[in-house]
Amino acid sequence: MSKTDTDNSREQEDLGAAGSQLSTAPQEEPAGLPGLGVIGWVRWFWRQLTSMRVALLLLLLLSLGAIPGSLIPQAGADASKVEDFRAAHTTLAPVYDRLGLFHVYSSVWFSAIYILLFVSLIGCIVPRTWQFVGQLRGRPPAAPKRLTRLPAYTTWRTEADPEQVREAALALLKKRRFRAHVAGDAVAAEKGYLRELGNLIFHVALIVLLVAFASGQLYKSDGTKLMVEGDGFANALPMYDDFKSGSLFRTDDLVPFSFDLKDFRGTYEVSGPNKGTPRTYEAKIRYSEGAYGGEKPTTVKVNEPLKIGDSKVYLVSHGYAPVITVRDGKGRVVYHDAVPLLPLDGNVSSQGVVKVMDGYRDAGGKKEQLGFQAFFVPTFDGRSGTMLSQFPALLNPLLAVNAYHGDLGVDAGNPQSVYQLDKSHMKEFKDSRGNLLKKLLKPGDTLTLPNGAGSITFDKDIKEWAGFEIVQEPGGGWALAGAVAAIFGLAGSLFIQRRRVWVRAVRGADGVTVVEMAGLGRSESAKVPEELGDLAGRLYDRAPGAPDTGAGSDAGPAESPDPQAVPAEGAEK
């Protein structure tokens, strides 16, 4: 090997030491098969798993895996939609079952991606954290032998002593918040550690998000409750209309509280193209925390839930509950209650059923059950020619009912919807023409059943109901904190640059001090030369250039340094 090749090799090693540990990223190793033996294969697999490319690939797979969970009905969210999908797609449904697409987030393949990403992030963060701590405890490396090979470089001559130049450079760099120290004949300084800190914060935040997501799925609960004005609710499992939870959730984890719905108010646009659009939905409630907490009034609005511990009470739906009174043939009240009806359109045209299960006897004294199908419109307009509401508010309410008698099927023990009427064992009440008995009722009107069977009255009192969703997600706060930390960490890693500056001051052969300044960044950027130029200008003010004795007696001092005016040796021109 020639002497020139040896010198170049030493210079490359010298520059490599100067640029070492500018980040906590692991050194890339050439791809190849691992050594023989189990340990070699395990080490190779671990390095691949904790590499950045594999972490990004797993993150991409996790995002792609969440797509079918958003597009395909999930059994944990809505089992009825899953059954409807099975009935409509008899060919695809078995395939989806084998692939676990009806329960994506608890499937084996999604869990495998999730766990591998979790392990990959931890395996990447732990060594980088220790390396970063070591960098903070250490000092910037000494200056390379030849600063001219660095991307940003400048030099000048000064009559100041080398010690004075180094002291001035050290004070200047520390004032600019560089970590600096004197190493031999040069000052070594470094800045931008927050870039690596932001990078680590970003990765830690991803782990926090994964943990929060996992805990939210495992320990969450989500239930709904329909409440008529005047009803009460206690946060216990039997009180819910519908309830689903994570696999590790226990009923003891429910936050103890209760509340009563005192009043519901809704306002709507009365004119214009948005006529009938809701303006406000407000549910006035009184709630208490714990078993013996005092009652407190509050108002729950759309997107403004009531927060109690880890639980949130959302207002999600609204409708009307006409008060119905049913009497038998002797005039005794056998049913009196507000009946919630389900909306069918934006103007709250609603339908439901009234079931009289106990206490009724027909004209002959025989025990029987009654069923009424009800259709309600809050604003009826006879000119429209249809039984559809023209406005969602109670401007001209009308109730259409038809009547049945017999066996409702509730005593058989089979579950049935409170909003549907099983007419398989019911008989129609007939009018005088032999048709199904039905009538349009205004508030206060009564439909008399034939043959002394009794009557049904649409009372003047019309209540409203509100649907609440009670959600308990213990990882919500951690997820928000992780997301915020990830944003700030990513911003720091993108906009902060790690860079190093060296200032060498040595006495030349003619006794004049030669000052050299050079800068090196983790990546090519115009910021390093600009910053070096600014630092060089300020140091030049403290150690001005010496007169150029070779230019004649009238020669002035050397010009202020420009880091971009002196190209790196060997650089392309």
Short mmCIF file of N, CA and C in Angstrom, two decimals, residues 29 63 100 145 154-155 161 164 166 193 195 205 211 232 234 262 371 373 382 390 414 455 457 465 467 513 560-561 563:
data_model
loop_
_atom_site.label_atom_id
_atom_site.label_comp_id
_atom_site.label_asym_id
_atom_site.label_seq_id
_atom_site.Cartn_x
_atom_site.Cartn_y
_atom_site.Cartn_z
N GLU A 29 -25.49 -2.81 9.30
CA GLU A 29 -24.57 -3.88 8.99
C GLU A 29 -24.91 -4.47 7.63
N SER A 63 -51.55 -0.59 10.20
CA SER A 63 -52.51 0.35 9.59
C SER A 63 -53.38 -0.34 8.55
N GLY A 100 -60.76 -14.30 10.38
CA GLY A 100 -60.98 -13.49 11.57
C GLY A 100 -61.36 -12.05 11.29
N LYS A 145 -7.58 15.97 12.42
CA LYS A 145 -6.30 16.58 12.09
C LYS A 145 -6.42 17.59 10.96
N THR A 154 -13.58 27.47 7.50
CA THR A 154 -13.06 28.81 7.27
C THR A 154 -11.79 28.98 8.11
N THR A 155 -10.94 29.94 7.73
CA THR A 155 -9.68 30.16 8.43
C THR A 155 -9.25 31.60 8.27
N ASP A 161 -2.97 35.60 20.85
CA ASP A 161 -2.35 34.33 21.25
C ASP A 161 -3.35 33.19 21.06
N GLN A 164 -5.71 32.77 23.98
CA GLN A 164 -6.77 33.76 24.02
C GLN A 164 -7.87 33.43 23.02
N ARG A 166 -8.70 30.42 21.92
CA ARG A 166 -9.46 29.28 22.40
C ARG A 166 -10.39 29.66 23.54
N TYR A 193 -28.81 18.22 20.88
CA TYR A 193 -29.14 16.95 21.52
C TYR A 193 -30.65 16.72 21.59
N ARG A 195 -32.65 16.83 19.32
CA ARG A 195 -33.11 16.05 18.16
C ARG A 195 -33.23 14.57 18.54
N ALA A 205 -43.52 7.43 22.92
CA ALA A 205 -44.93 7.79 22.79
C ALA A 205 -45.69 6.74 21.99
N VAL A 211 -49.84 0.66 24.36
CA VAL A 211 -50.31 0.18 25.66
C VAL A 211 -51.69 0.72 25.97
N GLY A 232 -84.69 7.15 36.16
CA GLY A 232 -83.39 7.17 36.81
C GLY A 232 -82.52 6.04 36.31
N ALA A 234 -78.77 3.85 37.43
CA ALA A 234 -77.60 3.57 38.25
C ALA A 234 -76.62 2.74 37.43
N LYS A 262 -84.21 14.76 34.23
CA LYS A 262 -85.27 15.66 34.66
C LYS A 262 -86.02 16.27 33.48
N GLY A 371 -102.17 -5.98 22.59
CA GLY A 371 -101.04 -5.40 21.88
C GLY A 371 -101.51 -4.33 20.93
N GLN A 373 -100.13 -1.54 17.97
CA GLN A 373 -99.08 -0.95 17.13
C GLN A 373 -99.35 0.55 17.05
N GLY A 382 -102.38 17.52 7.34
CA GLY A 382 -103.33 16.78 6.53
C GLY A 382 -103.21 17.06 5.05
N GLN A 390 -93.95 16.63 9.51
CA GLN A 390 -93.43 17.71 8.69
C GLN A 390 -92.41 18.56 9.44
N ASN A 414 -89.03 -16.72 25.66
CA ASN A 414 -88.19 -16.36 24.52
C ASN A 414 -87.99 -14.85 24.48
N SER A 455 -110.64 0.17 26.30
CA SER A 455 -110.28 1.35 25.51
C SER A 455 -108.80 1.67 25.68
N THR A 457 -106.32 5.27 25.46
CA THR A 457 -106.39 6.72 25.43
C THR A 457 -105.00 7.31 25.20
N TRP A 465 -87.83 11.33 25.36
CA TRP A 465 -86.81 10.43 25.88
C TRP A 465 -85.45 10.80 25.29
N GLY A 467 -81.46 9.11 24.62
CA GLY A 467 -80.60 7.93 24.61
C GLY A 467 -79.19 8.31 25.04
N THR A 513 -0.77 33.59 14.78
CA THR A 513 -1.73 32.53 15.11
C THR A 513 -2.65 32.26 13.93
N SER A 560 -12.79 39.55 6.86
CA SER A 560 -13.58 38.71 7.75
C SER A 560 -13.82 37.37 7.08
N PRO A 561 -13.73 36.27 7.83
CA PRO A 561 -13.81 34.93 7.22
C PRO A 561 -15.19 34.63 6.68
N PRO A 563 -17.14 31.03 5.66
CA PRO A 563 -16.98 29.57 5.67
C PRO A 563 -17.22 28.94 4.32
#
